[in-house]
């Protein structure tokens, strides 16, 4: 299957004619070829977006909301297709792709349609004048997204960008282009206005970089790794582009001495290994009060061992493959490093070759639990972004806070306790954008989402996304 760029409402080959292979990481098979786009393709897309801007921003907010609802409806009609495609492109279990990826991709459009409805104009009255704060679109915006939650994260940016009247040049990860293509087909089937959403496929350093550098693209919303985030900031910052950076994490799951151990063990296992640990919010360090360490760890390992690893097509699979063979090798190299750093493997620790003919070349890793590592070791401080978790003891809540705050990251974390007031108090002292108490990945889309320190700059979600994708202007009118 060949996938094309979607530019100005047309499916087109890249100008160079060059294509890249796209693999299913669970089978190692090529499933599609995608454009290896360059500056010229990005320039064509940016031009189309620029030309489409006046008419799209000229629609009323209500008309744009109607479009979002139409897109949500059309995606819902192909939700099983989205789930199957996402599972094939990423190697994630079909049940997870249905429950998380397809469901959220649809609800992102519904949510922002509804949320934009309640936006009101701010008005500040003076003795002799009135200030009207109005919102304008930013213009042509560039959206760059990673491979772990492909359509989920793309739609999280596309929906608020559209509803605020912007036009789009988007680049999905070259490893997971398939559902972005489904979105393009959905828009095309709906006769969505041409040029408003342009999807350009290709590699980060070429296609992505061309988006960052294009002078007509006024804002960049980027989700990806911290190192790439630095390149984004370095390129787009001096051009004074509006920037949103959602970057990496090394999140802690904190088990306090009064936690319900069964609930905490299941919660910590889910936080560590959902999507093979490839969610930026995954809890890849579990910090456990020393008083309950020996009671907690066997329960945690039981919860991990109960997770079924293997065929993504099997409805009961909990953990599929990681994203690529190269990524599998990186994750396995961290497991080797952990041993060199003095860690002991309490569970897993190796590649798995599932007992299924088509999966012999797949990139599967058993969920891996590592004990006895220093909190400052590389494995406990660097983002591995795979099914690997390290366990650490702490002696006091203060020590837990210090350990949690000891990395360069500050994205998310969870605290498990029977005293929610204590959990909330502790959460306030953690340098992180998102904290959960007795839950994980429980999202209300109205709330701010984003990290501190090297986990990012800016917030997405609810009003924060609408603010990012709009420019505020104040019009001060002197009374007659
Ligand atoms: P990368 O940073 O490698 O890539 C993210 C996107 O940026 C991809 O589309 C990539 O293209 C593109 N890209 C790469 N180089 C450039 C460049 N020079 N200019 C412009 N674009 C570029 O991240 P991954 O895809 O590996 O995703 C995993 C990372 O994403 C993890 O660190 C994870 O924590 C983070 N993440 C953060 C989230 C958050 O909300 N904070 C949510 C989800 C993930 P290509 O793939 O083609 O190279």
Coordinates of C-alpha atoms and ligand atoms in Angstrom, one line a residue:
X1 CA 0.0 0.0 0.0
X2 CA 1.3 3.5 -0.9
X3 CA 0.5 6.4 1.3
X4 CA 0.6 9.9 -0.2
X5 CA 0.9 13.4 1.1
X6 CA -2.4 15.2 1.5
X7 CA -1.8 18.7 0.2
X8 CA -4.5 21.2 -0.8
X9 CA -7.1 18.4 -0.7
X10 CA -5.2 16.1 -3.1
X11 CA -3.3 12.9 -2.4
X12 CA 0.1 13.5 -4.0
X13 CA 3.4 11.8 -4.3
X14 CA 6.4 13.7 -2.9
X15 CA 8.0 16.0 -5.5
X16 CA 11.2 13.9 -5.4
X17 CA 9.3 10.7 -6.0
X18 CA 11.3 9.1 -3.1
X19 CA 9.4 6.8 -0.8
X20 CA 10.2 5.2 2.6
X21 CA 9.2 1.8 3.9
X22 CA 6.8 1.6 6.8
X23 CA 7.0 -1.6 9.0
X24 CA 4.7 -3.4 11.3
X25 CA 7.0 -3.9 14.3
X26 CA 5.1 -6.9 15.6
X27 CA 5.8 -8.9 12.4
X28 CA 8.8 -7.0 10.9
X29 CA 6.8 -6.9 7.6
X30 CA 6.6 -3.8 5.3
X31 CA 3.0 -2.7 5.4
X32 CA 3.2 0.6 3.4
X33 CA 5.5 3.0 1.5
X34 CA 5.3 6.6 2.5
X35 CA 6.6 9.8 1.0
X36 CA 10.1 10.9 1.9
X37 CA 9.1 14.6 1.6
X38 CA 11.5 17.5 1.4
X39 CA 11.5 21.3 1.7
X40 CA 9.6 21.6 -1.6
X41 CA 6.7 19.4 -0.4
X42 CA 6.5 21.4 2.9
X43 CA 6.6 24.7 0.9
X44 CA 3.7 23.5 -1.3
X45 CA 1.7 22.5 1.8
X46 CA 2.5 25.8 3.6
X47 CA 1.3 27.7 0.5
X48 CA -1.9 25.7 0.3
X49 CA -2.5 26.4 4.0
X50 CA -1.8 30.1 3.6
X51 CA -4.3 30.3 0.7
X52 CA -6.9 28.4 2.6
X53 CA -6.5 30.6 5.7
X54 CA -8.8 33.6 4.8
X55 CA -11.9 31.5 4.1
X56 CA -11.3 29.1 7.0
X57 CA -10.8 31.9 9.5
X58 CA -13.7 33.7 7.9
X59 CA -16.2 31.0 9.0
X60 CA -18.1 31.6 12.2
X61 CA -16.9 29.7 15.2
X62 CA -20.2 27.8 15.0
X63 CA -19.5 26.7 11.5
X64 CA -16.0 25.4 12.5
X65 CA -17.6 23.6 15.5
X66 CA -20.0 21.9 13.1
X67 CA -17.0 20.7 11.1
X68 CA -15.3 19.3 14.2
X69 CA -18.5 17.4 15.0
X70 CA -18.7 16.1 11.5
X71 CA -15.1 14.9 11.6
X72 CA -15.8 13.2 15.0
X73 CA -18.8 11.4 13.5
X74 CA -17.0 10.3 10.4
X75 CA -14.0 9.0 12.5
X76 CA -16.5 7.2 14.8
X77 CA -17.9 5.4 11.8
X78 CA -14.4 4.1 11.0
X79 CA -13.3 3.6 14.6
X80 CA -12.6 -0.1 14.2
X81 CA -10.5 0.7 11.1
X82 CA -8.6 3.3 13.2
X83 CA -7.9 0.7 16.0
X84 CA -6.8 -2.0 13.6
X85 CA -4.6 0.3 11.6
X86 CA -3.0 1.8 14.7
X87 CA -2.4 -1.6 16.2
X88 CA -0.7 -2.8 12.9
X89 CA 1.4 0.4 12.6
X90 CA 2.6 0.4 16.2
X91 CA 2.4 -3.2 17.4
X92 CA 0.1 -2.2 20.3
X93 CA -2.7 -4.6 21.4
X94 CA -5.9 -4.2 19.5
X95 CA -7.9 -3.8 22.7
X96 CA -5.7 -0.9 23.8
X97 CA -5.9 0.7 20.3
X98 CA -9.7 0.5 20.5
X99 CA -10.0 1.7 24.1
X100 CA -7.4 4.5 24.0
X101 CA -6.3 5.4 20.5
X102 CA -9.5 5.3 18.5
X103 CA -11.7 6.4 21.3
X104 CA -9.6 9.4 22.2
X105 CA -9.0 10.5 18.6
X106 CA -12.7 10.8 18.2
X107 CA -13.4 12.4 21.5
X108 CA -10.6 15.0 20.9
X109 CA -12.7 16.5 18.1
X110 CA -16.0 16.2 20.1
X111 CA -14.3 17.7 23.2
X112 CA -12.9 20.8 21.4
X113 CA -16.1 21.4 19.5
X114 CA -17.9 21.5 22.9
X115 CA -15.2 23.4 24.7
X116 CA -14.9 26.1 22.1
X117 CA -18.6 26.8 22.4
X118 CA -18.2 28.2 25.9
X119 CA -15.5 30.6 25.0
X120 CA -16.6 34.1 25.7
X121 CA -15.1 37.5 24.9
X122 CA -13.5 39.2 27.8
X123 CA -14.6 42.8 28.3
X124 CA -13.0 45.3 30.8
X125 CA -14.9 48.5 31.4
X126 CA -13.1 51.7 32.4
X127 CA -14.7 55.0 33.5
X128 CA -14.5 56.3 30.0
X129 CA -13.7 53.4 27.7
X130 CA -14.3 49.7 27.2
X131 CA -11.6 47.0 26.3
X132 CA -12.7 44.1 24.2
X133 CA -10.3 41.2 24.2
X134 CA -10.7 39.3 21.0
X135 CA -9.2 36.1 19.7
X136 CA -7.7 35.7 16.2
X137 CA -6.2 32.6 14.7
X138 CA -2.4 32.4 14.8
X139 CA -2.3 31.6 11.1
X140 CA -0.7 28.6 9.5
X141 CA 0.4 26.2 12.3
X142 CA 2.9 23.3 12.2
X143 CA 2.0 20.2 14.1
X144 CA 4.7 17.5 14.7
X145 CA 3.8 14.3 16.5
X146 CA 5.5 11.1 17.8
X147 CA 4.8 7.4 17.2
X148 CA 3.5 6.3 20.5
X149 CA -0.1 7.5 20.3
X150 CA -0.3 8.6 16.6
X151 CA -3.8 9.8 15.9
X152 CA -4.6 10.4 19.5
X153 CA -1.8 13.1 19.7
X154 CA -2.3 14.4 16.2
X155 CA -6.1 15.0 16.7
X156 CA -5.3 16.6 20.1
X157 CA -3.6 19.3 18.1
X158 CA -5.6 19.4 14.9
X159 CA -9.0 19.9 16.7
X160 CA -8.1 23.0 18.7
X161 CA -6.1 24.4 15.8
X162 CA -9.1 24.1 13.5
X163 CA -11.7 25.4 15.8
X164 CA -9.7 28.5 16.5
X165 CA -9.5 29.2 12.7
X166 CA -5.9 28.2 11.9
X167 CA -4.8 26.1 8.9
X168 CA -2.4 23.3 9.3
X169 CA 0.7 21.6 8.0
X170 CA 1.2 18.4 10.0
X171 CA 3.9 15.8 10.1
X172 CA 3.2 12.5 11.8
X173 CA 6.1 10.3 12.8
X174 CA 7.5 8.5 9.8
X175 CA 7.1 5.2 11.8
X176 CA 3.4 5.7 12.2
X177 CA 1.9 7.4 9.2
X178 CA -1.2 5.2 8.7
X179 CA -3.9 6.8 10.9
X180 CA -2.9 10.3 9.8
X181 CA -3.6 9.1 6.3
X182 CA -7.0 7.8 7.6
X183 CA -7.7 11.2 8.9
X184 CA -6.8 12.7 5.5
X185 CA -9.2 10.2 3.8
X186 CA -11.9 11.1 6.3
X187 CA -11.5 14.8 5.5
X188 CA -11.5 14.1 1.8
X189 CA -14.7 12.0 2.1
X190 CA -16.4 14.8 3.9
X191 CA -15.4 17.4 1.2
X192 CA -13.6 19.3 4.0
X193 CA -12.3 22.6 2.6
X194 CA -9.1 22.1 0.6
X195 CA -5.8 23.3 2.0
X196 CA -7.0 23.7 5.6
X197 CA -5.4 20.5 6.8
X198 CA -2.2 19.4 4.9
X199 CA -0.4 16.2 6.0
X200 CA 3.2 15.9 4.8
X201 CA 4.9 12.6 5.5
X202 CA 8.7 12.0 5.9
X203 CA 11.6 12.1 8.2
X204 CA 12.1 14.4 11.2
X205 CA 15.4 16.0 10.2
X206 CA 14.2 16.8 6.7
X207 CA 10.4 17.1 6.6
X208 CA 10.0 18.1 10.2
X209 CA 12.9 20.5 10.0
X210 CA 11.4 22.1 6.9
X211 CA 8.2 22.8 8.8
X212 CA 10.2 24.4 11.7
X213 CA 12.1 26.6 9.2
X214 CA 9.2 27.6 7.0
X215 CA 8.6 31.4 7.3
X216 CA 4.9 31.2 6.7
X217 CA 4.3 28.7 9.6
X218 CA 3.7 30.9 12.6
X219 CA 3.4 28.4 15.4
X220 CA 4.8 25.0 16.2
X221 CA 3.1 22.5 18.4
X222 CA 5.5 19.7 19.0
X223 CA 5.2 16.5 21.0
X224 CA 8.3 14.2 21.1
X225 CA 11.6 13.6 22.8
X226 CA 13.5 16.3 24.8
X227 CA 16.5 16.2 22.5
X228 CA 14.4 16.8 19.4
X229 CA 12.6 19.5 21.4
X230 CA 15.9 21.3 21.8
X231 CA 16.2 21.4 18.0
X232 CA 12.7 22.6 17.6
X233 CA 13.3 25.5 20.1
X234 CA 16.7 26.3 18.6
X235 CA 15.2 26.6 15.1
X236 CA 11.8 28.1 15.8
X237 CA 12.8 30.4 18.7
X238 CA 14.9 32.9 16.8
X239 CA 12.0 33.1 14.2
X240 CA 9.7 34.1 17.1
X241 CA 7.3 31.3 16.3
X242 CA 4.8 30.5 19.0
X243 CA 5.9 27.2 20.5
X244 CA 4.4 24.4 22.5
X245 CA 6.8 21.7 23.5
X246 CA 5.5 18.4 25.1
X247 CA 8.6 16.4 25.7
X248 CA 9.9 13.4 27.6
X249 CA 9.5 12.2 31.2
X250 CA 10.9 9.9 33.8
X251 CA 7.9 9.8 36.0
X252 CA 7.7 8.4 39.5
X253 CA 5.0 6.2 41.0
X254 CA 5.2 6.8 44.8
X255 CA 3.8 4.1 47.1
X256 CA 3.3 5.5 50.6
X257 CA 3.3 3.2 53.7
X258 CA -0.5 3.5 54.2
X259 CA -1.4 2.5 50.6
X260 CA -3.7 -0.3 49.8
X261 CA -1.0 -2.6 48.5
X262 CA -3.2 -4.6 46.0
X263 CA -4.6 -1.5 44.4
X264 CA -1.2 0.2 44.4
X265 CA 0.5 -2.8 42.8
X266 CA -2.1 -3.1 40.0
X267 CA -2.0 0.7 39.5
X268 CA 1.8 0.9 39.4
X269 CA 2.0 -2.1 36.9
X270 CA -0.5 -0.4 34.6
X271 CA 1.3 2.9 34.9
X272 CA 4.6 1.3 34.1
X273 CA 3.7 -1.0 31.2
X274 CA 0.7 0.4 29.3
X275 CA 1.6 0.6 25.6
X276 CA 4.8 -1.3 26.5
X277 CA 5.9 1.6 28.7
X278 CA 5.8 3.9 25.6
X279 CA 3.5 6.6 27.0
X280 CA 5.2 9.9 28.1
X281 CA 3.2 9.6 31.3
X282 CA 4.3 6.1 32.2
X283 CA 5.7 5.6 35.7
X284 CA 9.1 4.2 35.0
X285 CA 10.4 4.6 38.6
X286 CA 8.5 3.1 41.5
X287 CA 9.5 4.6 44.8
X288 CA 8.3 2.5 47.8
X289 CA 8.3 3.3 51.5
X290 CA 10.9 1.1 53.0
X291 CA 8.4 -0.1 55.7
X292 CA 6.2 -1.8 53.1
X293 CA 8.9 -2.6 50.4
X294 CA 9.0 -6.3 51.1
X295 CA 5.2 -6.6 51.2
X296 CA 4.6 -4.5 48.1
X297 CA 7.2 -5.9 45.7
X298 CA 5.8 -9.5 45.4
X299 CA 2.3 -8.1 44.8
X300 CA 3.8 -5.8 42.1
X301 CA 5.6 -8.6 40.4
X302 CA 2.5 -10.8 40.5
X303 CA 0.6 -7.9 38.8
X304 CA 3.3 -7.6 36.1
X305 CA 3.6 -11.4 35.6
X306 CA -0.2 -11.5 35.0
X307 CA 0.2 -9.2 32.0
X308 CA 0.0 -11.1 28.8
X309 CA 2.7 -10.2 26.2
X310 CA 2.4 -11.2 22.6
X311 CA 0.1 -11.1 19.6
X312 CA -1.4 -7.6 19.2
X313 CA -4.4 -9.1 17.4
X314 CA -5.3 -11.3 20.4
X315 CA -8.0 -9.5 22.3
X316 CA -6.5 -10.6 25.6
X317 CA -3.0 -9.3 25.0
X318 CA -1.9 -6.6 27.5
X319 CA 1.5 -5.8 26.0
X320 CA 2.4 -5.8 22.3
X321 CA 5.7 -5.1 20.6
X322 CA 7.7 -2.0 21.0
X323 CA 7.8 0.4 18.1
X324 CA 10.8 -0.9 16.1
X325 CA 13.7 -3.3 16.2
X326 CA 16.0 -0.4 16.7
X327 CA 14.0 0.8 19.7
X328 CA 13.9 -2.8 21.1
X329 CA 17.7 -2.9 20.9
X330 CA 17.9 0.5 22.7
X331 CA 15.6 -0.8 25.4
X332 CA 17.6 -4.1 25.7
X333 CA 20.8 -2.1 26.0
X334 CA 19.4 -0.2 28.9
X335 CA 18.6 -3.6 30.6
X336 CA 22.2 -4.6 30.1
X337 CA 23.4 -1.3 31.4
X338 CA 21.2 -1.8 34.5
X339 CA 23.1 -5.0 35.3
X340 CA 26.4 -3.2 34.9
X341 CA 25.1 -0.4 37.2
X342 CA 24.5 -3.0 39.9
X343 CA 20.8 -3.6 39.3
X344 CA 19.1 -7.0 39.6
X345 CA 16.4 -8.2 37.3
X346 CA 13.4 -9.1 39.4
X347 CA 11.2 -9.9 36.5
X348 CA 11.6 -10.2 32.7
X349 CA 14.7 -8.7 31.2
X350 CA 14.8 -10.2 27.8
X351 CA 13.4 -10.2 24.3
X352 CA 10.4 -12.4 23.7
X353 CA 9.6 -14.3 20.5
X354 CA 5.9 -15.1 20.7
X355 CA 4.7 -18.6 19.7
X356 CA 3.1 -17.5 16.5
X357 CA 4.6 -17.9 13.0
X358 CA 4.0 -14.3 11.8
X359 CA 5.7 -12.8 14.9
X360 CA 9.1 -14.4 14.8
X361 CA 10.7 -11.1 13.7
X362 CA 8.7 -9.0 16.0
X363 CA 10.1 -6.6 18.6
X364 CA 8.7 -7.9 21.8
X365 CA 10.3 -7.4 25.3
X366 CA 9.0 -8.9 28.5
X367 CA 7.9 -6.3 31.1
X368 CA 11.1 -5.8 33.1
X369 CA 11.4 -5.0 36.8
X370 CA 14.8 -3.9 38.1
X371 CA 15.8 -3.6 41.8
X372 CA 18.8 -2.3 43.7
X373 CA 19.7 0.5 41.3
X374 CA 20.8 3.9 42.7
X375 CA 18.2 6.6 42.1
X376 CA 21.0 8.5 40.3
X377 CA 21.9 5.7 38.0
X378 CA 21.5 6.2 34.3
X379 CA 18.7 3.7 34.1
X380 CA 16.8 5.5 36.8
X381 CA 17.3 9.0 35.4
X382 CA 17.3 8.6 31.6
X383 CA 14.0 8.1 29.7
X384 CA 14.1 4.5 28.4
X385 CA 10.5 4.7 26.9
X386 CA 10.0 1.0 27.0
X387 CA 8.7 -1.8 29.3
X388 CA 11.3 -1.3 32.0
X389 CA 10.7 -0.1 35.5
X390 CA 13.1 0.5 38.4
X391 CA 12.2 0.0 42.1
X392 CA 13.6 2.2 44.8
X393 CA 13.1 2.4 48.6
X394 CA 12.6 5.7 50.6
X395 CA 12.6 6.4 54.3
X396 CA 10.4 9.4 54.6
X397 CA 7.9 11.4 52.5
X398 CA 10.6 14.1 52.2
X399 CA 13.0 11.6 50.8
X400 CA 10.4 10.5 48.3
X401 CA 9.9 14.1 47.2
X402 CA 13.7 14.6 46.7
X403 CA 14.1 11.4 44.8
X404 CA 11.1 12.2 42.6
X405 CA 12.5 15.7 41.8
X406 CA 16.0 14.5 41.2
X407 CA 15.8 14.1 37.4
X408 CA 15.9 16.6 34.6
X409 CA 12.3 15.8 33.9
X410 CA 9.0 17.0 35.4
X411 CA 6.1 15.6 33.4
X412 CA 3.8 13.4 35.6
X413 CA 3.6 11.0 38.5
X414 CA 1.2 9.2 40.8
X415 CA 1.0 8.8 44.5
X416 CA -0.7 5.8 46.2
X417 CA -2.0 6.3 49.7
X418 CA -5.1 5.7 51.9
X419 CA -4.9 9.3 53.0
X420 CA -5.8 11.5 50.0
X421 CA -5.1 14.7 51.9
X422 CA -1.5 13.4 52.6
X423 CA -1.3 12.5 48.9
X424 CA -2.4 15.9 47.8
X425 CA 0.0 17.6 50.1
X426 CA 2.9 15.6 48.8
X427 CA 1.8 16.2 45.2
X428 CA 2.1 19.9 45.8
X429 CA 5.9 19.5 46.5
X430 CA 6.6 17.6 43.3
X431 CA 8.1 19.5 40.3
X432 CA 5.8 18.1 37.7
X433 CA 2.9 19.2 35.5
X434 CA 0.5 16.4 36.3
X435 CA 0.1 14.4 39.5
X436 CA -2.5 11.7 40.2
X437 CA -3.4 10.4 43.6
X438 CA -4.6 6.7 43.7
X439 CA -5.1 6.7 39.9
X440 CA -3.1 7.1 36.7
X441 CA -3.9 8.4 33.2
X442 CA -7.3 9.6 34.4
X443 CA -7.8 12.6 32.1
X444 CA -10.3 15.4 32.1
X445 CA -9.6 17.1 28.9
X446 CA -10.4 20.5 30.3
X447 CA -7.4 20.4 32.6
X448 CA -3.9 21.6 31.7
X449 CA -1.5 19.0 30.4
X450 CA 2.3 19.5 30.1
X451 CA 5.6 19.4 31.9
X452 CA 8.1 21.5 33.7
X453 CA 11.9 21.4 33.5
X454 CA 13.1 19.4 30.5
X455 CA 9.6 17.9 30.0
X456 CA 8.4 20.8 28.1
X457 CA 7.2 24.4 27.8
X458 CA 3.5 25.3 27.8
X459 CA 0.3 23.5 28.4
X460 CA -2.2 21.8 26.2
X461 CA -5.8 20.8 27.1
X462 CA -9.0 22.8 27.4
X463 CA -8.5 26.6 27.4
X464 CA -4.7 26.2 27.2
X465 CA -5.0 24.6 23.8
X466 CA -7.4 27.2 22.6
X467 CA -5.1 29.9 23.9
X468 CA -2.1 28.5 22.1
X469 CA -3.9 28.3 18.8
X470 CA -5.1 31.9 19.1
X471 CA -3.7 35.4 19.4
X472 CA -5.3 37.8 21.8
X473 CA -5.9 41.4 20.7
X474 CA -7.2 44.1 22.9
X475 CA -9.5 46.7 21.3
X476 CA -9.9 49.7 23.6
X477 CA -12.9 51.9 22.6
X478 CA -13.2 55.3 24.1
X479 CA -16.8 56.0 25.1
X480 CA -18.8 58.5 23.1
Ligands
LIG1 P1 11.1 12.2 18.5 O1 11.5 13.5 19.2 O2 12.2 11.4 17.9 O3 10.1 12.6 17.3 C1 8.9 13.3 17.5 C2 8.5 13.9 16.1 O4 9.5 14.9 15.8 C3 8.5 12.9 15.0 O5 7.5 13.2 14.1 C4 9.9 13.1 14.4 O6 9.9 12.6 13.1 C5 10.0 14.6 14.5 N1 11.4 15.1 14.4 C6 12.5 14.4 14.6 N2 13.6 15.3 14.3 C7 13.1 16.5 13.9 C8 13.6 17.7 13.5 N3 14.9 17.9 13.5 N4 12.8 18.7 13.2 C9 11.4 18.5 13.3 N5 10.8 17.3 13.6 C10 11.6 16.3 14.0 O7 10.2 11.4 19.5 P2 9.6 10.0 19.3 O8 8.8 9.9 18.1 O9 10.7 9.0 19.5 O10 8.6 9.9 20.5 C11 8.9 9.5 21.8 C12 9.2 10.7 22.7 O11 8.0 11.5 22.7 C13 9.5 10.4 24.1 O12 10.5 11.1 24.6 C14 8.2 10.7 24.8 O13 8.3 11.0 26.2 C15 7.7 11.9 24.0 N6 6.3 12.1 24.2 C16 5.9 13.2 25.0 C17 4.6 13.4 25.2 C18 4.1 14.6 26.0 O14 2.9 14.9 25.9 N7 5.0 15.2 26.8 C19 3.6 12.5 24.7 C20 4.1 11.4 23.9 C21 5.4 11.3 23.7 P3 10.4 11.1 12.8 O15 9.7 10.2 13.7 O16 10.1 10.9 11.4 O17 11.9 11.2 13.0

